[in-house]
Short mmCIF file of C-alpha atoms in Angstrom, two decimals:
data_model
loop_
_atom_site.label_atom_id
_atom_site.label_comp_id
_atom_site.label_asym_id
_atom_site.label_seq_id
_atom_site.Cartn_x
_atom_site.Cartn_y
_atom_site.Cartn_z
CA MET A 1468 2.44 -10.03 -26.04
CA PHE A 1469 3.97 -12.06 -23.34
CA PHE A 1470 7.38 -11.43 -24.65
CA VAL A 1471 6.57 -7.65 -25.45
CA LYS A 1472 5.49 -7.05 -21.72
CA ALA A 1473 8.55 -9.44 -20.53
CA PHE A 1474 10.61 -7.57 -22.54
CA LEU A 1475 9.36 -3.89 -21.06
CA CYS A 1476 9.55 -5.30 -17.66
CA ARG A 1477 13.18 -5.42 -17.95
CA LEU A 1478 13.29 -1.78 -17.30
CA PRO A 1479 16.44 -1.44 -15.91
CA LEU A 1480 18.67 -3.12 -19.17
CA ILE A 1481 15.94 -0.65 -21.70
CA GLU A 1482 16.96 2.32 -19.76
CA ILE A 1483 20.70 1.33 -19.92
CA LEU A 1484 19.91 0.33 -23.93
CA MET A 1485 18.26 3.59 -24.75
CA LYS A 1486 20.58 6.18 -23.01
CA LYS A 1487 23.31 3.98 -25.10
CA VAL A 1488 21.01 4.41 -28.17
CA PHE A 1489 20.58 7.60 -27.94
CA LEU A 1490 24.30 8.90 -27.25
CA VAL A 1491 25.27 6.63 -30.12
CA PHE A 1492 22.24 8.30 -32.74
CA LEU A 1493 23.31 11.72 -31.47
CA ALA A 1494 27.06 11.54 -31.90
CA LEU A 1495 26.45 9.68 -35.25
CA VAL A 1496 24.38 13.03 -35.88
CA VAL A 1497 26.98 15.21 -35.17
CA LEU A 1498 30.12 13.01 -36.45
CA PHE A 1499 28.06 13.32 -39.92
CA ILE A 1500 27.67 16.96 -39.94
CA LYS A 1501 31.17 17.87 -38.92
CA ASP A 1502 32.15 15.19 -41.52
CA VAL A 1503 30.23 16.73 -44.09
CA ARG A 1504 31.47 20.22 -43.52
CA ALA A 1505 35.52 18.97 -42.73
CA GLN A 1506 35.28 17.66 -46.61
CA GLU A 1507 33.45 20.75 -47.52
CA ILE A 1508 31.18 18.59 -49.92
CA PRO A 1509 28.89 20.95 -51.81
CA MET A 1510 25.52 20.68 -49.43
CA TYR A 1511 22.93 19.27 -51.52
CA GLY A 1512 19.82 17.22 -50.80
CA PRO A 1513 16.27 16.10 -50.04
CA ASP A 1514 16.51 18.39 -46.38
CA LEU A 1515 19.14 21.17 -47.34
CA ASN A 1516 18.23 24.69 -46.21
CA GLN A 1517 14.49 23.40 -46.47
CA LYS A 1518 11.94 24.87 -44.27
CA SER A 1519 8.71 23.95 -43.11
CA LEU A 1520 5.67 24.46 -40.25
CA ARG A 1521 4.65 21.67 -38.66
CA ILE A 1522 1.06 20.99 -37.51
CA ASN A 1523 0.85 17.85 -35.79
CA MET A 1524 -1.75 15.58 -33.49
CA GLY A 1525 -1.08 11.95 -32.28
CA SER A 1526 -0.92 10.53 -28.69
CA GLN A 1527 1.01 13.53 -27.59
CA GLY A 1528 -1.64 15.92 -28.36
CA VAL A 1529 -1.76 18.49 -30.63
CA GLY A 1530 1.29 21.13 -31.46
CA ALA A 1531 3.61 23.06 -33.74
CA GLU A 1532 7.17 22.38 -34.81
CA PHE A 1533 9.07 24.45 -37.22
CA GLY A 1534 11.46 22.43 -39.52
CA TYR A 1535 15.03 23.17 -41.09
CA GLY A 1536 16.87 21.01 -42.92
CA ILE A 1537 20.47 21.77 -41.86
CA ASN A 1538 22.20 19.27 -44.21
CA ALA A 1539 21.51 17.02 -47.07
CA LYS A 1540 20.16 14.19 -44.82
CA THR A 1541 19.73 16.15 -41.23
CA ALA A 1542 16.99 18.31 -40.11
CA LEU A 1543 15.98 19.83 -37.23
CA ARG A 1544 12.42 20.82 -35.81
CA LEU A 1545 11.54 23.15 -32.85
CA GLY A 1546 8.14 22.72 -31.31
CA ALA A 1547 5.84 22.72 -28.76
CA ASN A 1548 2.86 19.78 -28.14
CA PHE A 1549 0.05 19.52 -25.25
CA ILE A 1550 -2.48 17.07 -24.31
CA PRO A 1551 -5.47 17.37 -21.79
CA LEU A 1552 -7.47 14.22 -21.19
CA SER A 1553 -9.78 13.32 -18.95
CA ALA A 1554 -11.94 10.00 -18.57
CA ASN A 1555 -14.63 9.00 -15.71
CA ASN A 1556 -14.09 5.75 -13.92
CA ALA A 1557 -11.16 4.03 -15.47
CA VAL A 1558 -10.04 3.11 -12.48
CA ASN A 1559 -10.91 0.77 -9.61
CA VAL A 1560 -9.40 0.12 -6.46
CA SER A 1561 -9.74 -3.28 -4.78
CA GLY A 1562 -11.97 -3.05 -1.40
CA PHE A 1563 -13.22 0.58 -2.61
CA ASN A 1564 -16.99 0.48 -4.12
CA SER A 1565 -16.21 4.00 -5.94
CA THR A 1566 -16.58 6.41 -8.89
CA SER A 1567 -13.04 7.64 -10.16
CA ARG A 1568 -12.03 10.45 -12.68
CA VAL A 1569 -8.75 10.33 -14.05
CA SER A 1570 -6.77 13.09 -15.82
CA ALA A 1571 -3.53 13.58 -17.62
CA SER A 1572 -2.13 16.73 -18.75
CA PHE A 1573 1.09 16.72 -20.86
CA SER A 1574 2.98 19.72 -22.54
CA ASN A 1575 6.46 20.17 -23.83
CA VAL A 1576 8.64 22.20 -25.83
CA HIS A 1577 11.29 19.77 -27.81
CA LEU A 1578 13.99 19.72 -30.13
CA LEU A 1579 14.30 16.74 -32.58
CA ALA A 1580 16.78 15.37 -35.45
CA ASP A 1581 15.37 13.83 -38.50
CA PHE A 1582 18.20 11.81 -39.86
CA THR A 1583 17.59 10.06 -43.32
CA PRO A 1584 20.35 7.34 -43.34
CA PHE A 1585 19.39 5.78 -46.79
CA ALA A 1586 19.80 7.99 -49.89
CA ASN A 1587 17.55 5.13 -51.63
CA ALA A 1588 14.90 5.78 -49.37
CA HIS A 1589 14.26 9.22 -48.39
CA GLY A 1590 10.84 8.11 -46.81
CA PHE A 1591 12.31 6.75 -43.77
CA ARG A 1592 13.90 8.70 -41.06
CA LEU A 1593 15.86 8.41 -37.61
CA VAL A 1594 14.36 10.67 -35.12
CA GLY A 1595 15.71 11.60 -31.98
CA GLY A 1596 16.34 14.30 -29.70
CA ALA A 1597 15.10 15.78 -26.01
CA ALA A 1598 11.93 17.73 -24.77
CA TYR A 1599 11.24 19.79 -21.82
CA PHE A 1600 8.07 18.81 -20.11
CA MET A 1601 6.88 21.92 -18.17
CA ASN A 1602 3.62 20.01 -17.55
CA ALA A 1603 3.23 16.11 -16.94
CA ASN A 1604 0.68 15.16 -14.60
CA GLY A 1605 -1.40 12.09 -14.07
CA ASN A 1606 -4.54 12.90 -11.51
CA LEU A 1607 -6.84 10.20 -10.30
CA GLN A 1608 -9.76 11.20 -7.69
CA MET A 1609 -11.75 8.70 -6.34
CA GLN A 1610 -14.68 9.21 -4.13
CA PRO A 1611 -17.11 6.91 -2.36
CA LYS A 1612 -20.27 5.98 -5.17
CA SER A 1613 -23.10 5.70 -2.43
CA ASP A 1614 -23.83 6.66 1.35
CA TYR A 1615 -21.61 4.73 3.79
CA SER A 1616 -22.51 2.27 6.56
CA TYR A 1617 -20.72 2.33 9.56
CA GLY A 1618 -22.54 -0.22 11.92
CA ASP A 1619 -26.02 1.09 12.22
CA ILE A 1620 -25.18 4.95 11.17
CA VAL A 1621 -25.05 6.13 7.68
CA VAL A 1622 -22.25 8.26 6.61
CA PRO A 1623 -23.30 10.52 3.48
CA ALA A 1624 -20.91 9.85 0.42
CA ALA A 1625 -20.22 13.54 0.92
CA ASP A 1626 -18.87 13.35 4.29
CA ALA A 1627 -17.06 9.78 3.92
CA GLY A 1628 -13.82 11.98 1.73
CA ASN A 1629 -12.25 10.99 -1.22
CA LEU A 1630 -8.63 9.85 -2.55
CA ASN A 1631 -6.83 12.06 -4.58
CA MET A 1632 -3.40 10.54 -6.35
CA ARG A 1633 -1.37 12.47 -7.79
CA VAL A 1634 1.57 11.57 -10.39
CA ASN A 1635 4.08 14.11 -11.73
CA TRP A 1636 6.77 13.65 -14.31
CA LYS A 1637 8.13 17.15 -15.10
CA GLY A 1638 11.50 17.37 -16.28
CA VAL A 1639 13.85 16.80 -19.59
CA ALA A 1640 12.90 13.53 -21.48
CA PRO A 1641 14.76 12.20 -24.32
CA TYR A 1642 13.16 10.75 -27.14
CA LEU A 1643 13.96 7.67 -29.63
CA GLY A 1644 11.86 7.14 -32.66
CA PHE A 1645 11.39 6.80 -36.50
CA GLY A 1646 9.66 8.68 -39.20
CA LEU A 1647 7.77 7.54 -42.00
CA LEU A 1648 7.58 9.68 -45.39
CA LYS A 1649 9.77 12.47 -46.12
CA ALA A 1650 10.85 15.17 -43.60
CA PHE A 1651 10.03 17.87 -46.24
CA PRO A 1652 7.09 18.67 -48.81
CA ASN A 1653 8.24 18.54 -52.53
CA HIS A 1654 5.58 21.03 -53.25
CA ALA A 1655 3.99 23.48 -50.87
CA PHE A 1656 2.43 20.41 -48.43
CA ASN A 1657 2.92 16.94 -47.46
CA ILE A 1658 2.19 14.56 -44.58
CA ASN A 1659 4.18 12.13 -42.45
CA PHE A 1660 4.66 10.23 -39.78
CA ASP A 1661 6.47 9.99 -36.48
CA LEU A 1662 6.30 6.76 -34.07
CA GLY A 1663 8.59 6.39 -31.15
CA SER A 1664 8.74 7.46 -27.26
CA TYR A 1665 9.81 9.96 -24.86
CA TYR A 1666 11.49 8.32 -21.99
CA LEU A 1667 10.26 10.53 -18.58
CA ARG A 1668 11.70 10.61 -15.43
CA ARG A 1669 11.01 8.86 -12.50
CA PRO A 1670 7.71 10.38 -11.34
CA ASP A 1671 6.63 11.91 -8.00
CA ALA A 1672 3.27 10.06 -6.51
CA ASN A 1673 1.46 10.57 -3.50
CA ILE A 1674 -2.07 10.27 -2.08
CA VAL A 1675 -3.80 12.86 -0.57
CA GLY A 1676 -7.34 11.32 1.24
CA THR A 1677 -10.09 13.64 3.05
CA GLY A 1678 -12.46 12.66 5.41
CA LEU A 1679 -12.31 9.26 6.75
CA LEU A 1680 -9.67 8.70 4.11
CA ALA A 1681 -7.30 11.11 5.44
CA GLY A 1682 -5.14 8.25 6.95
CA ASN A 1683 -4.45 7.01 2.94
CA SER A 1684 -1.44 9.70 2.76
CA SER A 1685 0.44 6.36 4.02
CA GLN A 1686 0.01 4.45 0.92
CA SER A 1687 2.15 6.95 -1.34
CA ALA A 1688 5.19 5.41 -0.89
CA GLN A 1689 3.56 1.96 -2.52
CA LEU A 1690 2.21 4.31 -5.05
CA GLN A 1691 5.19 5.41 -6.17
CA ARG A 1692 6.80 1.99 -6.22
CA ASN A 1693 4.06 1.12 -8.26
CA LEU A 1694 4.87 3.85 -10.98
CA LYS A 1695 8.43 3.82 -10.97
CA ASP A 1696 8.92 2.43 -14.07
CA TYR A 1697 6.08 4.06 -15.91
CA ARG A 1698 8.00 6.21 -18.04
CA PHE A 1699 7.93 5.39 -21.64
CA LEU A 1700 5.46 8.35 -23.08
CA PRO A 1701 4.86 6.60 -26.73
CA VAL A 1702 4.49 8.86 -29.14
CA LEU A 1703 2.46 8.05 -32.73
CA GLN A 1704 1.88 11.19 -34.73
CA LEU A 1705 0.49 12.74 -38.17
CA ASN A 1706 2.04 15.47 -39.05
CA PHE A 1707 0.85 18.32 -41.48
CA ASN A 1708 3.70 20.00 -43.06
CA PHE A 1709 3.46 23.23 -45.08
CA LYS A 1710 6.63 24.31 -46.86
CA LEU A 1711 8.05 27.91 -45.79
CA MET B 586 -17.88 7.11 -28.67
CA MET B 587 -15.77 10.04 -27.56
CA SER B 588 -15.91 8.85 -24.10
CA LYS B 589 -13.97 5.08 -25.32
CA ILE B 590 -11.46 7.52 -27.48
CA GLN B 591 -10.56 8.99 -24.93
CA LYS B 592 -10.12 6.15 -22.69
CA LEU B 593 -8.40 4.43 -25.23
CA LEU B 594 -5.90 7.54 -25.21
CA PHE B 595 -5.50 7.88 -21.70
CA VAL B 596 -4.59 4.44 -21.49
CA ALA B 597 -1.93 4.71 -24.13
CA LEU B 598 -0.48 7.84 -22.53
CA ILE B 599 -0.95 6.84 -19.05
CA ALA B 600 -0.05 3.30 -19.30
CA LEU B 601 3.65 4.51 -20.40
CA ALA B 602 4.32 0.70 -21.01
CA GLY B 603 4.83 0.48 -17.38
CA CYS B 604 4.64 -3.22 -15.71
CA LYS B 605 3.05 -3.04 -12.97
CA LYS B 606 -0.84 -2.00 -11.91
CA PRO B 607 -0.66 1.58 -10.47
CA THR B 608 -3.01 0.11 -7.86
CA ASP B 609 -1.10 -3.08 -6.90
CA ASN B 610 -1.09 -3.35 -3.16
CA LEU B 611 -2.39 -0.53 -2.33
CA LYS B 612 -4.63 -0.41 0.90
CA VAL B 613 -7.66 1.64 1.60
CA VAL B 614 -6.80 3.36 5.00
CA VAL B 615 -10.49 3.84 6.77
CA ASP B 616 -10.52 6.20 10.32
CA THR B 617 -12.97 4.81 12.75
CA ASP B 618 -13.57 8.38 14.31
CA ILE B 619 -17.02 8.65 12.99
CA ILE B 620 -18.32 8.71 16.55
CA LYS B 621 -16.44 11.95 17.79
CA TYR B 622 -17.37 12.21 21.04
CA THR B 623 -17.03 9.13 23.16
CA ALA B 624 -17.20 7.77 26.85
CA LEU B 625 -15.13 4.81 27.92
CA ILE B 626 -17.12 3.04 30.49
CA GLN B 627 -15.35 0.95 32.81
CA VAL B 628 -17.15 -1.75 35.14
CA THR B 629 -15.49 -3.08 38.24
CA ASP B 630 -16.22 -5.11 40.83
CA ALA B 631 -16.35 -2.77 44.07
CA ALA B 632 -14.50 -5.35 46.02
CA ASN B 633 -11.12 -4.76 44.29
CA GLY B 634 -11.61 -2.36 41.99
CA VAL B 635 -10.58 -4.19 39.15
CA SER B 636 -11.85 -7.25 37.87
CA ALA B 637 -15.27 -6.69 35.94
CA PRO B 638 -18.00 -8.76 37.54
CA ALA B 639 -19.19 -12.04 35.18
CA ASN B 640 -22.20 -11.77 32.55
CA ALA B 641 -22.67 -7.90 33.11
CA THR B 642 -24.90 -6.12 30.83
CA LEU B 643 -25.37 -2.44 29.88
CA THR B 644 -28.43 -0.66 29.02
CA VAL B 645 -28.88 2.70 27.66
CA SER B 646 -31.83 5.10 28.33
CA GLY B 647 -32.93 8.81 28.70
CA ALA B 648 -33.57 11.54 26.52
CA ASP B 649 -30.97 10.87 23.66
CA ALA B 650 -30.97 6.98 23.81
CA ASN B 651 -32.19 6.63 20.53
CA ASP B 652 -28.47 8.41 19.26
CA ILE B 653 -26.14 6.88 21.34
CA TYR B 654 -24.08 3.70 19.75
CA GLU B 655 -21.55 1.49 20.61
CA ILE B 656 -17.94 2.71 19.19
CA SER B 657 -18.42 0.55 15.86
CA GLY B 658 -21.61 2.53 14.96
CA LYS B 659 -23.86 -0.52 16.38
CA LYS B 660 -26.77 -1.03 18.94
CA GLN B 661 -25.44 -3.58 20.55
CA PHE B 662 -24.14 -2.69 23.89
CA LYS B 663 -22.13 -5.50 25.01
CA LEU B 664 -19.33 -5.18 27.77
CA THR B 665 -15.81 -7.05 27.11
CA ASN B 666 -13.86 -7.25 30.32
CA GLY B 667 -16.34 -4.61 32.09
CA ILE B 668 -15.73 -2.40 29.01
CA ILE B 669 -17.42 -0.39 26.51
CA THR B 670 -17.26 2.77 24.63
CA ILE B 671 -20.18 4.79 23.70
CA GLY B 672 -20.97 8.12 21.82
CA PRO B 673 -23.66 9.76 20.13
CA ASP B 674 -24.14 9.64 16.34
CA PRO B 675 -22.42 12.38 14.39
CA ASP B 676 -25.86 14.00 13.42
CA ALA B 677 -26.58 14.29 17.18
CA ALA B 678 -23.19 15.42 17.97
CA PRO B 679 -23.11 18.00 20.76
CA THR B 680 -22.71 21.52 20.50
CA ALA B 681 -22.14 24.92 22.58
CA ASP B 682 -25.77 25.17 22.88
CA LYS B 683 -26.89 21.65 23.24
CA THR B 684 -25.59 18.55 25.06
CA ALA B 685 -26.16 15.03 24.34
CA SER B 686 -26.85 12.48 27.23
CA CYS B 687 -28.14 9.41 28.21
CA ASN B 688 -28.46 6.90 31.13
CA ILE B 689 -26.55 3.47 31.26
CA GLN B 690 -27.72 0.85 33.76
CA ILE B 691 -25.67 -1.86 34.24
CA SER B 692 -26.90 -5.13 36.06
CA ALA B 693 -24.18 -8.53 36.73
CA PRO B 694 -25.86 -11.55 38.76
CA GLY B 695 -24.96 -11.31 42.35
CA TYR B 696 -24.26 -7.19 42.36
CA ASN B 697 -26.81 -4.38 42.85
CA THR B 698 -28.11 -2.62 39.47
CA THR B 699 -26.36 0.70 39.18
CA THR B 700 -27.24 3.40 37.07
CA LYS B 701 -25.46 6.58 35.98
CA SER B 702 -26.07 9.54 33.69
CA VAL B 703 -23.63 10.31 30.57
CA THR B 704 -23.35 13.57 29.31
CA PHE B 705 -21.70 14.63 26.23
CA THR B 706 -20.47 18.17 25.45
CA ALA B 707 -18.72 20.05 22.83
CA ASP B 708 -15.97 20.79 25.00
CA GLN B 709 -15.13 17.08 25.99
CA LYS B 710 -14.26 14.82 23.05
CA GLN B 711 -13.34 12.28 25.40
CA GLN B 712 -14.63 11.22 29.57
CA ILE B 713 -14.45 7.69 31.27
CA ILE B 714 -17.02 6.71 33.71
CA ASN B 715 -16.15 4.24 36.12
CA VAL B 716 -18.55 2.42 37.49
CA SER B 717 -18.06 0.12 40.71
CA MET B 718 -20.44 -2.50 41.16
CA VAL B 719 -21.69 -3.95 45.10
CA LYS B 720 -22.23 -7.20 45.69
CA THR B 721 -25.74 -7.78 46.66
CA GLY B 722 -26.14 -7.19 50.34
CA GLY B 723 -22.82 -5.94 50.39
CA THR B 724 -21.79 -2.59 51.66
CA VAL B 725 -20.27 0.21 49.52
CA THR B 726 -16.82 0.78 50.51
CA ALA B 727 -14.12 3.48 49.15
CA PRO B 728 -12.80 2.53 45.94
CA PRO B 729 -9.15 1.17 46.27
CA VAL B 730 -6.48 4.11 45.82
CA SER B 731 -4.75 3.45 42.73
CA LYS B 732 -1.07 3.74 42.70
CA PRO B 733 0.51 6.79 40.85
CA GLN B 734 1.80 5.62 37.11
CA PRO B 735 5.35 5.98 36.71
CA VAL B 736 6.82 8.47 34.33
CA TYR B 737 9.45 7.19 31.61
CA GLU B 738 10.64 8.35 28.49
CA SER B 739 7.93 9.07 26.11
CA VAL B 740 6.99 6.38 23.52
CA SER B 741 5.32 7.09 20.66
CA LEU B 742 2.54 4.24 18.81
CA ASN B 743 1.23 3.88 15.87
CA PHE B 744 -1.78 1.60 15.63
CA THR B 745 -3.08 -0.31 12.43
CA GLY B 746 -5.78 -2.51 12.35
CA THR B 747 -5.69 -5.17 9.50
CA CYS B 748 -7.96 -7.99 8.58
CA ALA B 749 -6.97 -11.76 6.98
CA SER B 750 -10.54 -11.21 5.45
CA ARG B 751 -9.50 -8.09 3.81
CA LYS B 752 -6.12 -7.54 3.08
CA ASP B 753 -7.16 -4.26 0.90
CA VAL B 754 -8.30 -2.49 3.83
CA GLU B 755 -6.71 -1.03 7.17
CA ILE B 756 -8.25 0.96 10.00
CA ARG B 757 -6.64 3.61 11.82
CA PRO B 758 -8.47 3.17 14.91
CA SER B 759 -9.59 6.10 17.44
CA MET B 760 -9.89 4.09 20.71
CA TYR B 761 -9.43 3.94 23.87
CA LEU B 762 -6.15 1.72 24.53
CA PHE B 763 -5.56 -0.71 27.28
CA TYR B 764 -2.02 -2.03 28.46
CA ARG B 765 -0.39 -4.72 30.53
CA GLU B 766 3.38 -6.34 31.23
CA THR B 767 2.71 -9.52 29.02
CA GLY B 768 2.85 -12.57 31.09
CA THR B 769 1.36 -11.01 33.97
CA ASN B 770 -1.99 -11.74 33.50
CA ALA B 771 -2.96 -8.95 35.15
CA ALA B 772 -5.95 -7.11 34.38
CA TYR B 773 -5.56 -4.45 31.42
CA GLN B 774 -5.07 -1.17 32.34
CA TYR B 775 -6.04 2.22 30.86
CA LEU B 776 -3.66 3.70 28.66
CA GLY B 777 -5.28 6.50 27.04
CA TYR B 778 -6.88 7.47 23.94
CA MET B 779 -5.51 6.77 20.65
CA GLU B 780 -6.45 9.44 18.00
CA LYS B 781 -6.38 8.25 14.16
CA GLY B 782 -4.10 5.55 15.40
CA SER B 783 -1.43 7.46 17.24
CA ILE B 784 -1.13 7.32 20.91
CA THR B 785 2.29 9.12 23.01
CA VAL B 786 2.50 7.68 26.61
CA THR B 787 5.04 7.84 29.18
CA THR B 788 4.24 4.65 31.22
CA LEU B 789 5.68 2.14 29.28
CA GLN B 790 9.34 1.33 30.54
CA LYS B 791 11.67 0.31 28.05
CA GLY B 792 12.95 -3.16 27.46
CA LYS B 793 9.58 -4.71 28.86
CA THR B 794 7.76 -6.23 26.74
CA TYR B 795 3.65 -5.54 26.69
CA ASP B 796 0.16 -6.62 25.57
CA PHE B 797 -1.77 -3.48 24.07
CA GLN B 798 -5.82 -3.92 24.05
CA LEU B 799 -8.32 -2.51 21.94
CA ILE B 800 -12.12 -3.34 22.68
CA TYR B 801 -14.33 -2.47 19.41
CA GLY B 802 -17.89 -3.80 18.59
CA GLY B 803 -17.91 -6.14 21.54
CA LYS B 804 -14.61 -8.22 20.82
CA SER B 805 -11.05 -7.82 22.38
CA TYR B 806 -8.08 -7.00 20.02
CA THR B 807 -4.61 -7.40 21.57
CA GLN B 808 -1.13 -7.37 20.03
CA THR B 809 2.53 -7.74 22.03
CA GLN B 810 5.26 -5.15 21.54
CA LEU B 811 8.76 -5.18 23.12
CA ILE B 812 9.43 -1.48 24.06
CA ASP B 813 13.15 -0.70 23.32
CA GLU B 814 13.01 2.36 21.13
CA THR B 815 10.58 5.16 21.07
CA ASN B 816 8.86 4.97 18.10
CA TYR B 817 6.42 1.69 16.96
CA ASP B 818 4.33 0.68 14.24
CA VAL B 819 1.75 -1.84 15.41
CA LYS B 820 -0.11 -4.06 13.52
CA VAL B 821 -3.11 -5.26 15.68
CA ASP B 822 -5.31 -8.02 13.51
CA MET B 823 -8.97 -7.19 13.95
CA GLY B 824 -10.32 -10.17 12.90
CA ASP B 825 -13.60 -9.29 11.22
CA ALA B 826 -13.66 -6.06 11.83
CA CYS B 827 -12.73 -4.85 8.20
CA LYS B 828 -15.83 -6.52 7.25
CA ASP B 829 -17.86 -3.13 8.32
CA PHE B 830 -15.70 -1.05 6.14
#
């Protein structure tokens, strides 16, 4: 666990590495397509011209995709996903006896390529592409848990104010991962899995306070610094594929 | 169960493989302007108009005395260097139809006891009540004529109260501010009222260093600042004042 964390903390290195791997992957896909067409090899194989409708669910919520096999080893999928999440009292700030409500809302449209590199292992796919996140927000609202004592004066919790922290990752994000089980069903239906991660843009973060906490907007810069490396959106997804 | 799943999903989603806790080093910034209508009481010796009589005490009486607090929200009315700020509980704040008022009585050994009436009105959030104490057996003299304040380039000061004992809390003080030139040992003079930590003044000369003083909860908090620019963020160590937040 320590090594994983230490590794993840080397984010500038990961950022460069991920971008390079992504570019190499895309270049390989493009070269492969061009190569196949240039040599006029008859197009055949597990993915060629196949079409499917996919319903998926996982860590990036629920969504749907249209898949199309563009050659023997490569398929494209165009789809959309969304997820609304919320949880109570998942976060505490030291020095602030409070209740909290945290929520997140992510929705994207994406274009991904499934590449099956091994002829004898059709169930293993490399997956790359990108998404545009129309909505990628995290919100944390905190308010005092009880009435606030200021000296001998009791200020009702409702009058003390609250804190709202907002984070926004909206924008384009590359995706890299791998898939397990075949991209297209042999017959009418199959299931496969995706495991990977989007690499989101650096988030915008701010704090807005009300009432006696109105001065907390001064903490926005610190929150932005704390969240600048929160860019990996992991995807663990189950796909239900219906042959078209 | 659903809640636990949602929390797990949330952690998986929002953690986003980040390394730093989102709330690391975040301070909770608290404003002190709970008592919004205040009166600064300045007690001085009538003989010189500057220094406060030693061991002076203040009591509050009158119709609304129960609603009057020291600016820290406590019922302890302790003069510090002859200075205290008082005001009504937010629930007893003055309105257009109703004022809040009290009498203050100041006593000091060797001085005649003095009583003044203080009235808080909706159209006046801050007021200064000067109390000049006459020595027992002395005669009331005209107050010394104070020199007009010089006017310099405008300087903005943004004060933040910090506490060594509570590093997770910062205070944005709304209170009266005093100053003197560093090294003079002169009595602190009234500089102005700062709202949510901010004050802009024209009485500070560039190139000079000043001691600034806040009086809160019967204690004096000071900070020194060289003035050679037009905008400063000034941190004031407010001792254990943060434990009240």
